[in-house]
CSV table of N, CA and C and ligand atoms in Angstrom, one decimal:
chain,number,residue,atom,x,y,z
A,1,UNK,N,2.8,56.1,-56.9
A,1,UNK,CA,2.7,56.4,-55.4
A,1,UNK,C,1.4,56.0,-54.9
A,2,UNK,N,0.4,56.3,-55.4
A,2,UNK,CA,-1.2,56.2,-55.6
A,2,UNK,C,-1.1,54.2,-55.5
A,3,UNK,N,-0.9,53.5,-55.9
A,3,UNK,CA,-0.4,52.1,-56.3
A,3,UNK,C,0.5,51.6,-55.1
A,4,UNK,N,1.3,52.2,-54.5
A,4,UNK,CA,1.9,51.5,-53.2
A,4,UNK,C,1.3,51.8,-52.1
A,5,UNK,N,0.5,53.1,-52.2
A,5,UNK,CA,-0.4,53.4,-50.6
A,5,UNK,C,-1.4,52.4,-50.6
A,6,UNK,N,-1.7,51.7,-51.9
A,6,UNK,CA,-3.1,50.8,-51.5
A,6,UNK,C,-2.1,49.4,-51.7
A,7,UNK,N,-1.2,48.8,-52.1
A,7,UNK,CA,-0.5,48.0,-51.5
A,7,UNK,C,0.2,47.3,-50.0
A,8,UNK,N,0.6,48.9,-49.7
A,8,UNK,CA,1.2,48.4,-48.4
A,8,UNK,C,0.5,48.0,-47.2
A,9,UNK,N,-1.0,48.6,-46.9
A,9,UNK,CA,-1.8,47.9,-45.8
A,9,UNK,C,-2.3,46.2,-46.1
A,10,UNK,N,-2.6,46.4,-47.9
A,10,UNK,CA,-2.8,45.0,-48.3
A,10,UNK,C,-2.0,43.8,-48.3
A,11,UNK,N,-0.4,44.0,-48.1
A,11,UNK,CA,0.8,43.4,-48.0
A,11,UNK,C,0.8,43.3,-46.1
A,12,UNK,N,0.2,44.5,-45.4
A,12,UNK,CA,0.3,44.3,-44.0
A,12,UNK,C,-1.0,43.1,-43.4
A,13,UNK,N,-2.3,43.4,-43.8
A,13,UNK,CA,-3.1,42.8,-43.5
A,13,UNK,C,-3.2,41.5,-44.0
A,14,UNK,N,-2.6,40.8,-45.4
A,14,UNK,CA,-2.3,39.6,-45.8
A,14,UNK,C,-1.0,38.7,-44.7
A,15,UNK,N,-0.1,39.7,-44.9
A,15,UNK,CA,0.4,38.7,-44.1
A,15,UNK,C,0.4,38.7,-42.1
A,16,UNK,N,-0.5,39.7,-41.7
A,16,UNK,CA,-1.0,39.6,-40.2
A,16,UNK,C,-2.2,38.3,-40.9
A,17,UNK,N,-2.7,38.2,-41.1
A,17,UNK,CA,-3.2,37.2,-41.0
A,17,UNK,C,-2.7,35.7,-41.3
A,18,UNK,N,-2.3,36.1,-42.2
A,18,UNK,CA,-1.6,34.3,-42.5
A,18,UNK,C,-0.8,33.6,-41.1
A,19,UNK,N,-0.2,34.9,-40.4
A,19,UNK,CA,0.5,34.4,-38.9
A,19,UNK,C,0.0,34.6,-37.6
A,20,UNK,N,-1.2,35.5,-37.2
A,20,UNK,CA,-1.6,35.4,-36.4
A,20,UNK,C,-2.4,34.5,-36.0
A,21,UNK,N,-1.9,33.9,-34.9
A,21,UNK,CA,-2.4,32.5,-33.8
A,21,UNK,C,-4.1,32.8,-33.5
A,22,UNK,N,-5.1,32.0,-33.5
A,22,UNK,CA,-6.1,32.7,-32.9
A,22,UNK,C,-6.4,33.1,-31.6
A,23,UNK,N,-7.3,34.1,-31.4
A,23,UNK,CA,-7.2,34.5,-29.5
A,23,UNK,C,-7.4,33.4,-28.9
A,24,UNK,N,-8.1,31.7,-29.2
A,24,UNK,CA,-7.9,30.9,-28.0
A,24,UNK,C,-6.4,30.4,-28.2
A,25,UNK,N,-5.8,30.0,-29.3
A,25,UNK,CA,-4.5,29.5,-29.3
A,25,UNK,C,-3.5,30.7,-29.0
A,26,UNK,N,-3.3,31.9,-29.0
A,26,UNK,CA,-2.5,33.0,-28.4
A,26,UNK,C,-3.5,33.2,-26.7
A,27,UNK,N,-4.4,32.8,-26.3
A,27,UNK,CA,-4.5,32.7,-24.8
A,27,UNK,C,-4.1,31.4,-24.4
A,28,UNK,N,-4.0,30.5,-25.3
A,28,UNK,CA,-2.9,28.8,-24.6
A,28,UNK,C,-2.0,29.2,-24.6
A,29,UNK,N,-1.0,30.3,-25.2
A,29,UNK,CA,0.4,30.1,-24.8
A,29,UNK,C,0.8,30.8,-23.9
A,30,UNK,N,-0.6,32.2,-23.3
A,30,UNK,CA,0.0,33.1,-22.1
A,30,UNK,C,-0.5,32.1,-21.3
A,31,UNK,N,-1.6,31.2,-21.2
A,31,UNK,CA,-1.8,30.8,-19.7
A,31,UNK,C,-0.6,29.9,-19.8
A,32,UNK,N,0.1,29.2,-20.5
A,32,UNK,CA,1.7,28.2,-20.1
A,32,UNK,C,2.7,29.1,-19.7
A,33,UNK,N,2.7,30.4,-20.6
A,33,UNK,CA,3.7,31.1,-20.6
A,33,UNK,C,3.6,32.8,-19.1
A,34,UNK,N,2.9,32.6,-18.9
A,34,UNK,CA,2.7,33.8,-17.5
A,34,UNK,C,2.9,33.0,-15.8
A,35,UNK,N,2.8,31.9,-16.4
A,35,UNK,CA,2.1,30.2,-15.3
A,35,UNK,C,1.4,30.4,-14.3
A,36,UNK,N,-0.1,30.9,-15.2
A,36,UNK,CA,-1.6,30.1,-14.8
A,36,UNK,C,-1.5,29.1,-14.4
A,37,UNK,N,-1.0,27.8,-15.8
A,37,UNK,CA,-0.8,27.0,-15.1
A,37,UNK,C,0.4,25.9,-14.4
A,38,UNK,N,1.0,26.8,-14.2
A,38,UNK,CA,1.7,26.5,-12.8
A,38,UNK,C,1.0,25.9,-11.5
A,39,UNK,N,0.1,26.9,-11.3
A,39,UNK,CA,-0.7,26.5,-10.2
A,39,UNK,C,-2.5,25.7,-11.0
A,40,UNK,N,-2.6,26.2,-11.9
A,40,UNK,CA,-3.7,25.6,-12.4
A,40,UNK,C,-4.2,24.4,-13.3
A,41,UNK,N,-3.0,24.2,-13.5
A,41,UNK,CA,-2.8,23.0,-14.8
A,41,UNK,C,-3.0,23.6,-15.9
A,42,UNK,N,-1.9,22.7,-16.9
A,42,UNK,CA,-2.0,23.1,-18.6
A,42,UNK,C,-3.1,23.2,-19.2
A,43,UNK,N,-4.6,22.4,-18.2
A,43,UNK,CA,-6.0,22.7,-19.3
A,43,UNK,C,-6.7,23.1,-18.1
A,44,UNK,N,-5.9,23.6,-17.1
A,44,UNK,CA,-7.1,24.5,-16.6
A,44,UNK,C,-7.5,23.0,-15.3
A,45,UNK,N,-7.5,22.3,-15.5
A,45,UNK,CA,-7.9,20.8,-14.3
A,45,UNK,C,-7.8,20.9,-12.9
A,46,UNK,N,-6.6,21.9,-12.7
A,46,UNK,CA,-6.9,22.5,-11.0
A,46,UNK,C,-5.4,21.4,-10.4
A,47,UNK,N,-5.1,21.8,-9.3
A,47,UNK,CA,-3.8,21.0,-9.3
A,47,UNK,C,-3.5,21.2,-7.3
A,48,UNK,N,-2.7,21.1,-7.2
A,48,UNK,CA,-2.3,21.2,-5.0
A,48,UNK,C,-2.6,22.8,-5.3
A,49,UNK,N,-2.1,23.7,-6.1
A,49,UNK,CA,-1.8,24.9,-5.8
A,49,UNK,C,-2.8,26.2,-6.5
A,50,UNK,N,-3.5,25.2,-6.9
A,50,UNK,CA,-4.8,26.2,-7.6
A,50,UNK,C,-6.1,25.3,-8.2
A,51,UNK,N,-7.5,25.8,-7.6
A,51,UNK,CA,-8.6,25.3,-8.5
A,51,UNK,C,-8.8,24.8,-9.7
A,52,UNK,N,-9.5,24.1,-10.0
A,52,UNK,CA,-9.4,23.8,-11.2
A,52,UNK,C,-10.7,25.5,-12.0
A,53,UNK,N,-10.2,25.8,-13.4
A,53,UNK,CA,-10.8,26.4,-13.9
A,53,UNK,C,-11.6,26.2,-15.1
A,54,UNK,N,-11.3,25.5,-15.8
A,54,UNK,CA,-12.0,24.8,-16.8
A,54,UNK,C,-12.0,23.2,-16.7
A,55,UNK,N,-13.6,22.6,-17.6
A,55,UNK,CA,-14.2,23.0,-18.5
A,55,UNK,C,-15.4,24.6,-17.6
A,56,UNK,N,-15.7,24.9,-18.3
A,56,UNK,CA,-17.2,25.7,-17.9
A,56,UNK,C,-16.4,27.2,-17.4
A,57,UNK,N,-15.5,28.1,-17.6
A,57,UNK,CA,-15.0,28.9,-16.4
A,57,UNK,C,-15.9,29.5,-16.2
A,58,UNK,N,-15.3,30.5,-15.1
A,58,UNK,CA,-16.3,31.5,-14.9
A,58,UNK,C,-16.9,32.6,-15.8
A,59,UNK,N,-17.9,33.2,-15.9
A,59,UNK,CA,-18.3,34.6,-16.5
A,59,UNK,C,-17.3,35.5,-16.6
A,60,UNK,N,-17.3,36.1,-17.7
A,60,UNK,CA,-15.8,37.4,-18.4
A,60,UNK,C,-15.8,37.9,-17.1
A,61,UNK,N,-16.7,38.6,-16.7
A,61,UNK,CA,-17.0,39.4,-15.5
A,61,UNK,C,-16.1,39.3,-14.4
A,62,UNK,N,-17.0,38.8,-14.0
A,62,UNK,CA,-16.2,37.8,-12.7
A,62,UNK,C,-15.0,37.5,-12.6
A,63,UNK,N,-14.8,36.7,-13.5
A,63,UNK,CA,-13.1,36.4,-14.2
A,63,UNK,C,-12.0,37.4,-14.1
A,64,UNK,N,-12.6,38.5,-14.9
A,64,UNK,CA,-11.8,39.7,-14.9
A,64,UNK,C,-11.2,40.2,-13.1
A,65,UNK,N,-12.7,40.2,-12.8
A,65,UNK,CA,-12.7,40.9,-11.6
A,65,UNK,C,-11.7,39.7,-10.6
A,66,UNK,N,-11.6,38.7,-10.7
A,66,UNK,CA,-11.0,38.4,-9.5
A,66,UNK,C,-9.2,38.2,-10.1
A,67,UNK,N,-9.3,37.9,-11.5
A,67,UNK,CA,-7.6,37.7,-11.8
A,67,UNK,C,-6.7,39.1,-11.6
A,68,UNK,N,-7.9,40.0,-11.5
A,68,UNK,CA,-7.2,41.6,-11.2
A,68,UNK,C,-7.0,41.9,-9.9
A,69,UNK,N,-7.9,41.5,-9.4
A,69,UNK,CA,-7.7,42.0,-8.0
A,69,UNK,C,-7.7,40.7,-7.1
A,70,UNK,N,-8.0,39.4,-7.5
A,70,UNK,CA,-7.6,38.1,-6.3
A,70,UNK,C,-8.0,38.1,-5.1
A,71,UNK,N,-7.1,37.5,-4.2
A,71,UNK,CA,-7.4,37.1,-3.0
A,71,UNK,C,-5.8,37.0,-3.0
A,72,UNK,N,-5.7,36.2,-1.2
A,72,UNK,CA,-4.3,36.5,-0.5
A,72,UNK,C,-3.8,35.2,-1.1
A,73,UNK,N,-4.7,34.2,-1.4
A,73,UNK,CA,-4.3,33.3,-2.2
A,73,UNK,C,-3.3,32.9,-3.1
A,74,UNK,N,-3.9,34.1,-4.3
A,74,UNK,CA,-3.1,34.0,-5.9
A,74,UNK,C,-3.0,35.4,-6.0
A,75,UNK,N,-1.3,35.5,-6.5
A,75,UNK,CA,-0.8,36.8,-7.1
A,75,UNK,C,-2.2,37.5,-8.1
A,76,UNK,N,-2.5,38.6,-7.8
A,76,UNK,CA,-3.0,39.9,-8.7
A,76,UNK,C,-2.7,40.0,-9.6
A,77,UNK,N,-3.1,40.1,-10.9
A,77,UNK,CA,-2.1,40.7,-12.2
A,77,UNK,C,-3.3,41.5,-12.3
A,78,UNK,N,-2.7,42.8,-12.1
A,78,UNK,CA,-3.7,43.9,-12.4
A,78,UNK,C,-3.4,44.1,-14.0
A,79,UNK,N,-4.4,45.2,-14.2
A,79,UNK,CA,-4.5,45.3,-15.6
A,79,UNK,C,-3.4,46.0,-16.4
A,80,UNK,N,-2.6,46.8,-15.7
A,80,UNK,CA,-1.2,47.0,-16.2
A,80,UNK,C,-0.7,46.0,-16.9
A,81,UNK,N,-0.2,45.0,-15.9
A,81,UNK,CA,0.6,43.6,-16.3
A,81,UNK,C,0.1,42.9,-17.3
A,82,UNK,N,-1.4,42.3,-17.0
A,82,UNK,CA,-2.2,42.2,-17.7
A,82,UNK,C,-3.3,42.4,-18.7
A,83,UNK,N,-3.5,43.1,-19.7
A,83,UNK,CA,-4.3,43.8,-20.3
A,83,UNK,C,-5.6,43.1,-20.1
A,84,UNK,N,-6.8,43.7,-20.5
A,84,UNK,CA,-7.8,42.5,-20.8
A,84,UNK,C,-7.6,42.1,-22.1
A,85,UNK,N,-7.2,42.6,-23.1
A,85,UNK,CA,-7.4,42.2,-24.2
A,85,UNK,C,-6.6,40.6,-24.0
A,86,UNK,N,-5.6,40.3,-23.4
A,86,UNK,CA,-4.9,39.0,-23.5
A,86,UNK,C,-5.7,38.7,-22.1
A,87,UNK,N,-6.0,39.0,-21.2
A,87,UNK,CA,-6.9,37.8,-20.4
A,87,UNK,C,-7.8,37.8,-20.9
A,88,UNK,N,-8.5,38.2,-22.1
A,88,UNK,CA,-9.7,37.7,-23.0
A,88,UNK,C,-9.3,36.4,-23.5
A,89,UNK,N,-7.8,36.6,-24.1
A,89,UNK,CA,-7.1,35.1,-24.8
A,89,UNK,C,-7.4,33.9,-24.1
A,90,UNK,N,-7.1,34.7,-23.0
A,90,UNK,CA,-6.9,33.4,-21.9
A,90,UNK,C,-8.6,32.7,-21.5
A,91,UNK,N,-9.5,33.6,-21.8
A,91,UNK,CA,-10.7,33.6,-21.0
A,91,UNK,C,-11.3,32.3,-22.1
A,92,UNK,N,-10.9,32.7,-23.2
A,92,UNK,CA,-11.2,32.2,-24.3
A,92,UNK,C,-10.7,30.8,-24.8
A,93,UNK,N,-9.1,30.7,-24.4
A,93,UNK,CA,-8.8,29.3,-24.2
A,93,UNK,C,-9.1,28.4,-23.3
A,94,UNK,N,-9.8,29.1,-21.9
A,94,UNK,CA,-10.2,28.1,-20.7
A,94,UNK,C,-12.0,27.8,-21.4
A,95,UNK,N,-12.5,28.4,-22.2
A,95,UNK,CA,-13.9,28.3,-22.6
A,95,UNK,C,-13.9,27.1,-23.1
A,96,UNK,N,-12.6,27.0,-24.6
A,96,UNK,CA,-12.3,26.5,-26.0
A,96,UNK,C,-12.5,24.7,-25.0
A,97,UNK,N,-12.2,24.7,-24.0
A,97,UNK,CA,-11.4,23.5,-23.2
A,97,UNK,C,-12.5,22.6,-22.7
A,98,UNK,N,-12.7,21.1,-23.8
A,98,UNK,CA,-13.8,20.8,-23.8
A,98,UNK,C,-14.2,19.7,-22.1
A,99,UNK,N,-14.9,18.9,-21.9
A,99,UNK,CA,-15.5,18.6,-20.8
A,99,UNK,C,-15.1,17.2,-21.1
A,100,UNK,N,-14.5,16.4,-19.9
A,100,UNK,CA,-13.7,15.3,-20.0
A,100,UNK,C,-14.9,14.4,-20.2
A,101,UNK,N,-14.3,12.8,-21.2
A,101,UNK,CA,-15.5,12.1,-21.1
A,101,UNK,C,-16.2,11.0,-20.1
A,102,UNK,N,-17.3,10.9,-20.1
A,102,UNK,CA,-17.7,10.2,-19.1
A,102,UNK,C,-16.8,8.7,-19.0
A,103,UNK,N,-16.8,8.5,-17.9
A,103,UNK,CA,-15.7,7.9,-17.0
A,103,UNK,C,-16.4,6.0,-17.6
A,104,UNK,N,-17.6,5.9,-18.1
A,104,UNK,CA,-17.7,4.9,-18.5
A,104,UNK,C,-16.9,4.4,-20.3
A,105,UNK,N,-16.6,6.3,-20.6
A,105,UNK,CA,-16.0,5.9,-22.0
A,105,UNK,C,-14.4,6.2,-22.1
A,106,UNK,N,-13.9,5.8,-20.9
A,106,UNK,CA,-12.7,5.6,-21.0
A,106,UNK,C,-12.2,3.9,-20.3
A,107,UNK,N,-11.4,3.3,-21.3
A,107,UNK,CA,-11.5,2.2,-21.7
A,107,UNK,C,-10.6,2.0,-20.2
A,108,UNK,N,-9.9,2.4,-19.8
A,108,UNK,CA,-9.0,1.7,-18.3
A,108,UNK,C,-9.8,1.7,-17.3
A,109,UNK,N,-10.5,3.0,-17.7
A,109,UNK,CA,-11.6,3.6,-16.1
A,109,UNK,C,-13.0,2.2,-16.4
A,110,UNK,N,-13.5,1.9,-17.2
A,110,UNK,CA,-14.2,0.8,-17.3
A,110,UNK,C,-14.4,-0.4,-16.6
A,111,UNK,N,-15.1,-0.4,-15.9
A,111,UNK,CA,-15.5,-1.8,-15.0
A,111,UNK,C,-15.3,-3.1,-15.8
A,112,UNK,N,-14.9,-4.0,-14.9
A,112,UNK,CA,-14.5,-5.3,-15.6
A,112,UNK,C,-15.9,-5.9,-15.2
A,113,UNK,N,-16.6,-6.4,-16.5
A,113,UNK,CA,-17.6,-7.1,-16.2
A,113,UNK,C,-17.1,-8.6,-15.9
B,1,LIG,C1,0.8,30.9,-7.4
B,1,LIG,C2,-0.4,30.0,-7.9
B,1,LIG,C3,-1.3,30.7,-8.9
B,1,LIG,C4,-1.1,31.3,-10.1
B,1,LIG,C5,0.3,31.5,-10.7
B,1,LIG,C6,-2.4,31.7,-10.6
B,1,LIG,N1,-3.4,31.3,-9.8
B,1,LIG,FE1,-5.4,31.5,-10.1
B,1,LIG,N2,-5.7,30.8,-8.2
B,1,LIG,C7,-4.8,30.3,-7.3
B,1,LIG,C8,-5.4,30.0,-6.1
B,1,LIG,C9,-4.8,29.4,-4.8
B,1,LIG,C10,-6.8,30.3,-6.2
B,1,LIG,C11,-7.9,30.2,-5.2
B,1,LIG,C12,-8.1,31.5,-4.5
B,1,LIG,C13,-9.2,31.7,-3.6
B,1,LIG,O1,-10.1,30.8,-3.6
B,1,LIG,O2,-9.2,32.6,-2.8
B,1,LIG,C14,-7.0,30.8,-7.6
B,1,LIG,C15,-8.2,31.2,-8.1
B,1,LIG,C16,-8.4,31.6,-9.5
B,1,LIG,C17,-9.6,31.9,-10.1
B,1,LIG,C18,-11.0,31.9,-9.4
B,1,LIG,C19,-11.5,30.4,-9.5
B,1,LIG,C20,-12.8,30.2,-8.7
B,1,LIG,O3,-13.5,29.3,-9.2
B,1,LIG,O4,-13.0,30.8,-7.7
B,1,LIG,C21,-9.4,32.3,-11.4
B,1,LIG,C22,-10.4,32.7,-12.4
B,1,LIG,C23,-7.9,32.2,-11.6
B,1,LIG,N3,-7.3,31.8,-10.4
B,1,LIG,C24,-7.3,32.5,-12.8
B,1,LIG,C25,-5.9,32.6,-12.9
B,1,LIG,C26,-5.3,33.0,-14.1
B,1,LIG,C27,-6.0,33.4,-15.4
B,1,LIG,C28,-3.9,33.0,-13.8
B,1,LIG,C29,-2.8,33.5,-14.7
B,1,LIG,C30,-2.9,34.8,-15.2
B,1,LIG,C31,-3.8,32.5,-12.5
B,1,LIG,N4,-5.0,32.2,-12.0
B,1,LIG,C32,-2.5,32.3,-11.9
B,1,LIG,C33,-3.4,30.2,-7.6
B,1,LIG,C34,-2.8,30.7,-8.7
């Protein structure tokens, strides 16, 4: 008995890990899957119907404060709907989201000498 009580959390914690996604790749699939970016684009790039958010987002802070409470703009997801622990996901995948490259090192955008 002694032998399966220290089993069983070690059988729970091995395999929570081997499957869980990390917080920025489980915050990529709420911002596709809630549709952030619906209005915001799939990396955050900003679109007709919403700002762009990343690269650089805003401070946790700030962030929190306005996806909770918004403007007349964009739907509220208060913290009910939204916990922070998953708009952390999300805070965290708009962070992960690196900075596009300079426009001389993309080979179409390149001036024809
Ligand atoms: C229906 C379209 C729509 C959806 C869906 C939406 N937004 Fe927005 N969002 C907007 C618009 C429009 C604004 C600009 C509001 C303003 O400036 O008053 C905005 C602004 C923001 C801002 C402030 C950006 C800034 O620089 O001021 C953040 C952060 C944000 N949205 C995050 C989110 C997140 C996270 C989600 C998903 C949980 C989401 N939004 C879903 C339309 C949307």
């Amino acid at each position: 008995m002694k032998r399966l009580l220290i089993l069983v959390p070690l059988i729970f914690s091995v395999s929570a890990s081997a499957f869980a996604a990390s917080p920025t790749e489980q915050g990529r699939a709420l911002f596709l899957k809630i549709g952030c970016s619906q209005c915001h684009g799939t990396v955050g790039q900003g679109g007709a119907a919403g700002p762009r958010l990343a690269p650089e987002p805003m401070e946790w802070e700030a962030f929190a404060q306005f996806v909770h409470n918004s403007s007349d703009a964009m739907p509220a997801y208060r913290e009910k709907i939204l916990p922070d622990l998953q708009l952390k996901q999300i805070h965290s995948y708009l962070q992960s989201i690196p900075p596009p490259l300079p426009v001389d090192q993309i080979p179409l955008l390149r001036g024809k000498k």
